[in-house]
mmCIF file of C-alpha atoms and ligand atoms in Angstrom:
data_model
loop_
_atom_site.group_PDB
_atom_site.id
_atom_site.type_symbol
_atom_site.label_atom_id
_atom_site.label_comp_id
_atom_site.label_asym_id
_atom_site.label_seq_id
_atom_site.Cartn_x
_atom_site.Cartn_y
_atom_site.Cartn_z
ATOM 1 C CA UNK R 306 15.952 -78.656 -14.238
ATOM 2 C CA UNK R 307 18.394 -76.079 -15.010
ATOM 3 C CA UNK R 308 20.546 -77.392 -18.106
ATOM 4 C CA UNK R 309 16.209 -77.221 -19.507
ATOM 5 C CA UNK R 310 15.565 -73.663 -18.320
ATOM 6 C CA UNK R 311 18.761 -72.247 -19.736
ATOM 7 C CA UNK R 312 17.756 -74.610 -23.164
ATOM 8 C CA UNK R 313 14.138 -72.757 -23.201
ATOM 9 C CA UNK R 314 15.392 -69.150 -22.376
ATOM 10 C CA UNK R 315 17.889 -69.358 -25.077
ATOM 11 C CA UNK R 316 16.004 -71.152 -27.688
ATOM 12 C CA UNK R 317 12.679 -71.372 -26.892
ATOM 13 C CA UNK R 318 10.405 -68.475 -29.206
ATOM 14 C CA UNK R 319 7.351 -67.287 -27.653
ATOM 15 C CA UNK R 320 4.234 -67.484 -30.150
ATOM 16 C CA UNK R 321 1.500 -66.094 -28.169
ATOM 17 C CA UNK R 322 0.763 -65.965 -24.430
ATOM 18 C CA UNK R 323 0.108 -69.642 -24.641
ATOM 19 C CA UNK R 324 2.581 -71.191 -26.802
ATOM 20 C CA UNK R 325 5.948 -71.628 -26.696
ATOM 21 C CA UNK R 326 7.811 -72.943 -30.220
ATOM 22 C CA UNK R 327 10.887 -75.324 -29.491
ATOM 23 C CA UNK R 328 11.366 -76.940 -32.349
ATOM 24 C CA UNK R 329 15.292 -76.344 -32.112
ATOM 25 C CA UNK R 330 15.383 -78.809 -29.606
ATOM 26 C CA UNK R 331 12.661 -81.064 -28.610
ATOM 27 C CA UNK R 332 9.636 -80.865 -31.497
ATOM 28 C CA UNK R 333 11.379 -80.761 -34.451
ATOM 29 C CA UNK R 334 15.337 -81.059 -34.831
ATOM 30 C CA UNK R 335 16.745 -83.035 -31.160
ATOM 31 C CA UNK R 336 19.485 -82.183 -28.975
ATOM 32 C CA UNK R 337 20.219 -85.529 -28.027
ATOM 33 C CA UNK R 338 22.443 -84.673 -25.316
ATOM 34 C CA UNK R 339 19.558 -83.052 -23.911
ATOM 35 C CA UNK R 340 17.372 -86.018 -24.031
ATOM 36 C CA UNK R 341 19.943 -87.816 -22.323
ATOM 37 C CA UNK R 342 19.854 -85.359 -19.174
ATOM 38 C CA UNK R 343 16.267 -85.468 -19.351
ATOM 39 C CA UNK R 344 16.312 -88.921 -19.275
ATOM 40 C CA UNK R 345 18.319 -89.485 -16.513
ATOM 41 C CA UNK R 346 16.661 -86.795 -14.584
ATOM 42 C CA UNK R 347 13.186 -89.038 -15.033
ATOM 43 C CA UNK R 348 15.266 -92.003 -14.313
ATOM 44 C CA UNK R 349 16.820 -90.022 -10.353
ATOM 45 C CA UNK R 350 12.611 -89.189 -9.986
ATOM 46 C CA UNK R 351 11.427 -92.275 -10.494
ATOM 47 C CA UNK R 352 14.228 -94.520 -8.844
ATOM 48 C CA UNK R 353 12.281 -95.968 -6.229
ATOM 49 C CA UNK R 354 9.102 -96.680 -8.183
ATOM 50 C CA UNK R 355 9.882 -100.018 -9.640
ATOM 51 C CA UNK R 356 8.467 -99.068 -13.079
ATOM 52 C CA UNK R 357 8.670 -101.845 -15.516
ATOM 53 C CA UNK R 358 7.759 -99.525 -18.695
ATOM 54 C CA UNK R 359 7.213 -96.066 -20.396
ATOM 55 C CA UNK R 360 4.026 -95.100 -22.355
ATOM 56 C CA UNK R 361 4.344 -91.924 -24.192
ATOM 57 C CA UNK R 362 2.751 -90.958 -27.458
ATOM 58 C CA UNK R 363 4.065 -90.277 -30.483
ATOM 59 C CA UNK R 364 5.560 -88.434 -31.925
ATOM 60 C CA UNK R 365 7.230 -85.510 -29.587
ATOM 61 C CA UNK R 366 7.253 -87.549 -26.723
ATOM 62 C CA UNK R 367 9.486 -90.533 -28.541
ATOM 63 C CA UNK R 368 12.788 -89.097 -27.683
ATOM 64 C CA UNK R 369 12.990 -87.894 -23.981
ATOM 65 C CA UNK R 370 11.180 -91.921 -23.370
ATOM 66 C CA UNK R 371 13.591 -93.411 -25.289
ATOM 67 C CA UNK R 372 16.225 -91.603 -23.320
ATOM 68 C CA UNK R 373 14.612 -92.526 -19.551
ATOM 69 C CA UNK R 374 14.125 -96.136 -21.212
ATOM 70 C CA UNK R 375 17.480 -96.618 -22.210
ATOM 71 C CA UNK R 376 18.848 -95.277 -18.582
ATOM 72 C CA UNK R 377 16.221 -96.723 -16.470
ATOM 73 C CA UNK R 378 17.153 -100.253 -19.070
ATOM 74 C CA UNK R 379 12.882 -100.535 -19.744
ATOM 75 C CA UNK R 380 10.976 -100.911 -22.818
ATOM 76 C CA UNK R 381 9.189 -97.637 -24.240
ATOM 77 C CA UNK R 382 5.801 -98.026 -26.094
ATOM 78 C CA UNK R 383 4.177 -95.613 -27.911
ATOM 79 C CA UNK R 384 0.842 -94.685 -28.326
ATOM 80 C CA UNK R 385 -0.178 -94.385 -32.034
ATOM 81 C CA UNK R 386 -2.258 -91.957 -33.368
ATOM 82 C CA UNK R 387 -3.215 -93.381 -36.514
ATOM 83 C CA UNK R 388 -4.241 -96.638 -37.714
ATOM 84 C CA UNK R 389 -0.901 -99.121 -38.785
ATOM 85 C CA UNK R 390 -1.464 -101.973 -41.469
ATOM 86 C CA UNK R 391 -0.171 -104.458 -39.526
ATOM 87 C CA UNK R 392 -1.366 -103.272 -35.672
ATOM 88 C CA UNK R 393 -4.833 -104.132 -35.931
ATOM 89 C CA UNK R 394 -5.498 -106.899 -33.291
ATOM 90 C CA UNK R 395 -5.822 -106.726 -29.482
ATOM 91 C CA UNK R 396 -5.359 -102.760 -29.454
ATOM 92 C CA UNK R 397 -6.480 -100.952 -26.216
ATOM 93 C CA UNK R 398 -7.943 -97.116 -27.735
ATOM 94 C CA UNK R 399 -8.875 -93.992 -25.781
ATOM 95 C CA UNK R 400 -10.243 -90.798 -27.167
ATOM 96 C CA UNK R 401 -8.105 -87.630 -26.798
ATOM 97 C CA UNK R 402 -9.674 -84.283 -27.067
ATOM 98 C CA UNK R 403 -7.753 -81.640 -28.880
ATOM 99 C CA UNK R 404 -9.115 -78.317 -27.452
ATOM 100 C CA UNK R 405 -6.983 -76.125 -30.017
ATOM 101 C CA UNK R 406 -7.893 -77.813 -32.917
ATOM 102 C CA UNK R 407 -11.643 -79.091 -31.645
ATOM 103 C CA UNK R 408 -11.225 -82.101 -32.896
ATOM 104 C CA UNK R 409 -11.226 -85.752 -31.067
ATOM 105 C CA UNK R 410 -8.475 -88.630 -31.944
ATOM 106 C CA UNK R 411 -8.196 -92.092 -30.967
ATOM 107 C CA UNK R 412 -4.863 -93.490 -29.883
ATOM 108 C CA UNK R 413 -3.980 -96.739 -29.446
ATOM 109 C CA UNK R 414 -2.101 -99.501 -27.665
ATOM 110 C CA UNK R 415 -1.207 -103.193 -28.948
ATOM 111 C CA UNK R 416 -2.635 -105.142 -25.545
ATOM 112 C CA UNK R 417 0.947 -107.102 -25.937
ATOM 113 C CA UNK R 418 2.946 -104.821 -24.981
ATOM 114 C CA UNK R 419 1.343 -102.912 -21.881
ATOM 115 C CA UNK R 420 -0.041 -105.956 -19.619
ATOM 116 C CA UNK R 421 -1.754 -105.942 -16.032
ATOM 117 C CA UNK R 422 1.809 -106.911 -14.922
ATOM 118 C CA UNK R 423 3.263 -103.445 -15.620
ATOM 119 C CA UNK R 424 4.044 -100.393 -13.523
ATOM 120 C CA UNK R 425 4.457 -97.186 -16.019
ATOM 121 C CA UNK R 426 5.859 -94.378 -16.264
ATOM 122 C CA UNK R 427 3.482 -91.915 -18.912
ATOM 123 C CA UNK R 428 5.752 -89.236 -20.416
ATOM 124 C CA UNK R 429 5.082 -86.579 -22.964
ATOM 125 C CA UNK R 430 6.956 -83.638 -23.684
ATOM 126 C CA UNK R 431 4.172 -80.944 -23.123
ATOM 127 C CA UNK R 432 1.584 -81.211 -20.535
ATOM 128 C CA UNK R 433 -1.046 -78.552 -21.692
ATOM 129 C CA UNK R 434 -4.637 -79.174 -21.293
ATOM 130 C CA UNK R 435 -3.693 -82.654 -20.176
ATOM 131 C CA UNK R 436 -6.002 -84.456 -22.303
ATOM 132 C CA UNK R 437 -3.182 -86.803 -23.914
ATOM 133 C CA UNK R 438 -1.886 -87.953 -20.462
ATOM 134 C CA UNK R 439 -5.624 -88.702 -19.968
ATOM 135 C CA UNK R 440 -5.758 -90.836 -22.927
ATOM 136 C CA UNK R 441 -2.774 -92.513 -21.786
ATOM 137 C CA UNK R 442 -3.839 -93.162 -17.998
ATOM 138 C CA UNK R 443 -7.199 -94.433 -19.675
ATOM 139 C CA UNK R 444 -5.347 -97.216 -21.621
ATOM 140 C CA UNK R 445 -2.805 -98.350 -18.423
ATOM 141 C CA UNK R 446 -6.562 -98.518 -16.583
ATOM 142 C CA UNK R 447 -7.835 -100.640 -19.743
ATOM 143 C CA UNK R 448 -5.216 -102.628 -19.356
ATOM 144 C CA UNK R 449 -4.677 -103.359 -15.981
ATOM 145 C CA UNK R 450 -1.495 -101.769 -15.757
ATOM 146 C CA UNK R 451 -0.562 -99.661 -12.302
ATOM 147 C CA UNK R 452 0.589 -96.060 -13.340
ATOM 148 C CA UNK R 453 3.427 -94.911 -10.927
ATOM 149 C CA UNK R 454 3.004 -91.247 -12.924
ATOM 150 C CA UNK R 455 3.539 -88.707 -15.391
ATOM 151 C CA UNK R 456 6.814 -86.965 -16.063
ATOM 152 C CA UNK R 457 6.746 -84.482 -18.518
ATOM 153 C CA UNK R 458 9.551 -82.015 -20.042
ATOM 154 C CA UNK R 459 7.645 -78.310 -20.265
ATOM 155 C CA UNK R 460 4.304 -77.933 -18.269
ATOM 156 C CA UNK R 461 2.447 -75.047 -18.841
ATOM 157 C CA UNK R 462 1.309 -74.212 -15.141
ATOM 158 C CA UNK R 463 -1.419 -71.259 -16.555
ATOM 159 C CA UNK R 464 -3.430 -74.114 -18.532
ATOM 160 C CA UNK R 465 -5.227 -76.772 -16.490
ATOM 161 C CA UNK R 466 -3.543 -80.107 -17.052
ATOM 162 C CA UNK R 467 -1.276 -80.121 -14.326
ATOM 163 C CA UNK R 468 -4.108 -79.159 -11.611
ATOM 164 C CA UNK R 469 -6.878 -82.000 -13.425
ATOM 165 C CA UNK R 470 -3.998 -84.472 -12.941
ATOM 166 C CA UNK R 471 -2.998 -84.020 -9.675
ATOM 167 C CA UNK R 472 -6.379 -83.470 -8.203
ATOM 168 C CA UNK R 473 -6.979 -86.783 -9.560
ATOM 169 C CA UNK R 474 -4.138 -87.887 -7.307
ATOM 170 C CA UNK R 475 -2.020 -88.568 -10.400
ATOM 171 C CA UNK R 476 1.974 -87.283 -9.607
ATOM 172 C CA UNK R 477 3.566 -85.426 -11.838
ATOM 173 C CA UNK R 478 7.352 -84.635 -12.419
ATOM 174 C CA UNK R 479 7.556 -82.191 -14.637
ATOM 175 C CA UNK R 480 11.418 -80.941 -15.749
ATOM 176 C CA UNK R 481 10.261 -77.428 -16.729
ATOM 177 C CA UNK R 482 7.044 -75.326 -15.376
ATOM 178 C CA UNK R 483 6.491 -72.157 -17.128
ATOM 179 C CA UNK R 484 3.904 -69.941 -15.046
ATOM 180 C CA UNK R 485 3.088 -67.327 -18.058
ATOM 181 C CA UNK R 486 4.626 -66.765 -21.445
ATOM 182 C CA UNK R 487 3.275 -62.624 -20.875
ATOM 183 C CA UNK R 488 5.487 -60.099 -22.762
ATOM 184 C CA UNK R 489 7.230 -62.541 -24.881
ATOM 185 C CA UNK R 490 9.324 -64.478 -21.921
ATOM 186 C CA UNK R 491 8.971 -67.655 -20.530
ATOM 187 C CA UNK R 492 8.401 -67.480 -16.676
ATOM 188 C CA UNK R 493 9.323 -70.533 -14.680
ATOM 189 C CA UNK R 494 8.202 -71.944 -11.202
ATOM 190 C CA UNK R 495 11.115 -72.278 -9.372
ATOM 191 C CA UNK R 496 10.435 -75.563 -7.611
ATOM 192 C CA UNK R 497 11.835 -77.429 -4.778
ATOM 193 C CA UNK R 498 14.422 -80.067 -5.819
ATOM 194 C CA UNK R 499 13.100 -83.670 -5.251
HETATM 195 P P1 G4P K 629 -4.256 -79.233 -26.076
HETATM 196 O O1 G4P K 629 -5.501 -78.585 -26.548
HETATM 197 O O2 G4P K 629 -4.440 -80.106 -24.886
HETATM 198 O O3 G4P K 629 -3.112 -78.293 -25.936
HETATM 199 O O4 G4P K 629 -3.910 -80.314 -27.143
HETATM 200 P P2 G4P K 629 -3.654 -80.208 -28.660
HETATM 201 O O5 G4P K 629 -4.028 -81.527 -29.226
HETATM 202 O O6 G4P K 629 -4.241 -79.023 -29.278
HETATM 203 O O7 G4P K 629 -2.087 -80.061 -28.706
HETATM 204 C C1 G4P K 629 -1.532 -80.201 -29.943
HETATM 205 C C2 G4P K 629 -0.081 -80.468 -29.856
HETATM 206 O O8 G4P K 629 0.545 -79.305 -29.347
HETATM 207 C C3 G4P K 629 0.390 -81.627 -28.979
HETATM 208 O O9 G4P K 629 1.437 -82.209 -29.669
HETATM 209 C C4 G4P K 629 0.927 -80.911 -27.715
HETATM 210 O O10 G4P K 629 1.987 -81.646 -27.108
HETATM 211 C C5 G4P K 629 1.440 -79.649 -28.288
HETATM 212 N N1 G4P K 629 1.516 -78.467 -27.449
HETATM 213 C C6 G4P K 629 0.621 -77.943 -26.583
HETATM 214 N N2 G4P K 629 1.038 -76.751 -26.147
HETATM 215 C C7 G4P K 629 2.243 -76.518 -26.740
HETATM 216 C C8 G4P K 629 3.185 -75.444 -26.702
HETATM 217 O O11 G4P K 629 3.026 -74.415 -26.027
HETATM 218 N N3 G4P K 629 4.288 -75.573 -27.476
HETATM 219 C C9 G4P K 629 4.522 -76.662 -28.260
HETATM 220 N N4 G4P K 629 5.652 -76.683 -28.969
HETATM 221 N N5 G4P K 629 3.653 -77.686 -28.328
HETATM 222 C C10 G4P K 629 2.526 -77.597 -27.571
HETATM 223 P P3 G4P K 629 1.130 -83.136 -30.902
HETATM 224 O O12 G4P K 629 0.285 -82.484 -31.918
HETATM 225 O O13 G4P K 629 0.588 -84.383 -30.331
HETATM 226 O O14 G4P K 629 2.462 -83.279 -31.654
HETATM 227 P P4 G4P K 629 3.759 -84.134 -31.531
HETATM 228 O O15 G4P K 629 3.792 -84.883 -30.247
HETATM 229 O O16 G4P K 629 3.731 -85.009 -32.717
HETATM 230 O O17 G4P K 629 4.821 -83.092 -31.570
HETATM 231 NA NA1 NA K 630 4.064 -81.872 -29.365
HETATM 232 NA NA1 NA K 631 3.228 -84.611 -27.309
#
């Protein structure tokens, strides 16, 4: 997606080989015209897919869903990652391994709101490791729902979330794919347009 390459080139800071800080726009302060081009790019993907609702988790992956949700004219649920007072009841949970930090979270799903009678759409904004879209295919299983796929705004194609997911037959759009963040630039895959 161009308009998102030229957005990452120009803004995007390179931290280390393997991240890439873009707070100016996506993780932090929100171009919301952005979001809205993202969201209508998941919405052209995903046309043809029937989906009924997004799941994305919070917080980073909020805005691009709520943009695809809004254009697509779906609900968007998000996965929490902490406890709420008043969620408690009928929550679907899946453990998510965070290989940076070594740690292990639990996120979680009120059961009303992602039935066996949905088709989803999972977004998040960075597919890394790909244990968060694991979490969230693990609660659409829980819960019955079918899982058309995963669109996600920056993949990092040198870390191993994108292969584990589509070996596991999982498709996945993703609007950005940077191949190596060597020497301070971001590299992207130039794909084929869908
Ligand atoms: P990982 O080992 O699979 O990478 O997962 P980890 O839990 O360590 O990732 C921590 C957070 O960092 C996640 O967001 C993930 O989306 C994000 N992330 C991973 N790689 C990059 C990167 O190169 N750049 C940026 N900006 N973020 C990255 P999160 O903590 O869940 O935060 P949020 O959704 O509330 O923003
Ligand atoms: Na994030
Ligand atoms: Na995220």
């Amino acid at each position: 997606m161009k308009q998102l390459h030229e957005k990452i080139s120009l803004e995007g800071r390179v931290l280390s080989e393997e991240v890439l800080k873009v707070d100016s726009f996506l993780n932090h302060q929100i171009d919301p015209g952005l979001m809205q081009a993202i969201g209508e790019e998941f919405s052209r993907r995903f046309k043809n897919d029937r989906i009924t609702k997004i799941l994305t988790i919070e917080s980073s992956g909020i805005a691009p869903s709520v943009m695809a949700g809004l254009i697509m004219g779906i609900p968007v649920v998000f996965a929490r990652k902490r406890a709420s007072l008043t969620l408690t009841e009928g929550l679907i949970s899946a453990e998510v391994k965070s290989f940076t930090k070594q740690t292990v979270n639990t996120i979680s799903v009120s059961g009303d709101y992602i039935t066996a009678d949905d088709r989803l759409l999972i977004i998040d904004d960075f597919l890394a490791n790909g244990q968060a879209a694991l979490g969230l295919l693990d609660i659409a299983d829980q819960a019955g729902a079918s899982v058309a796929g995963v669109g996600i705004v920056i993949e990092k194609g040198f870390q191993p979330g994108g292969r584990l997911l589509r070996s596991q037959g999982v498709r996945v759009e993703s609007l950005a794919i940077i191949d190596s963040l060597a020497d301070g630039k971001a590299v992207f895959r130039e794909e084929a347009e869908t």
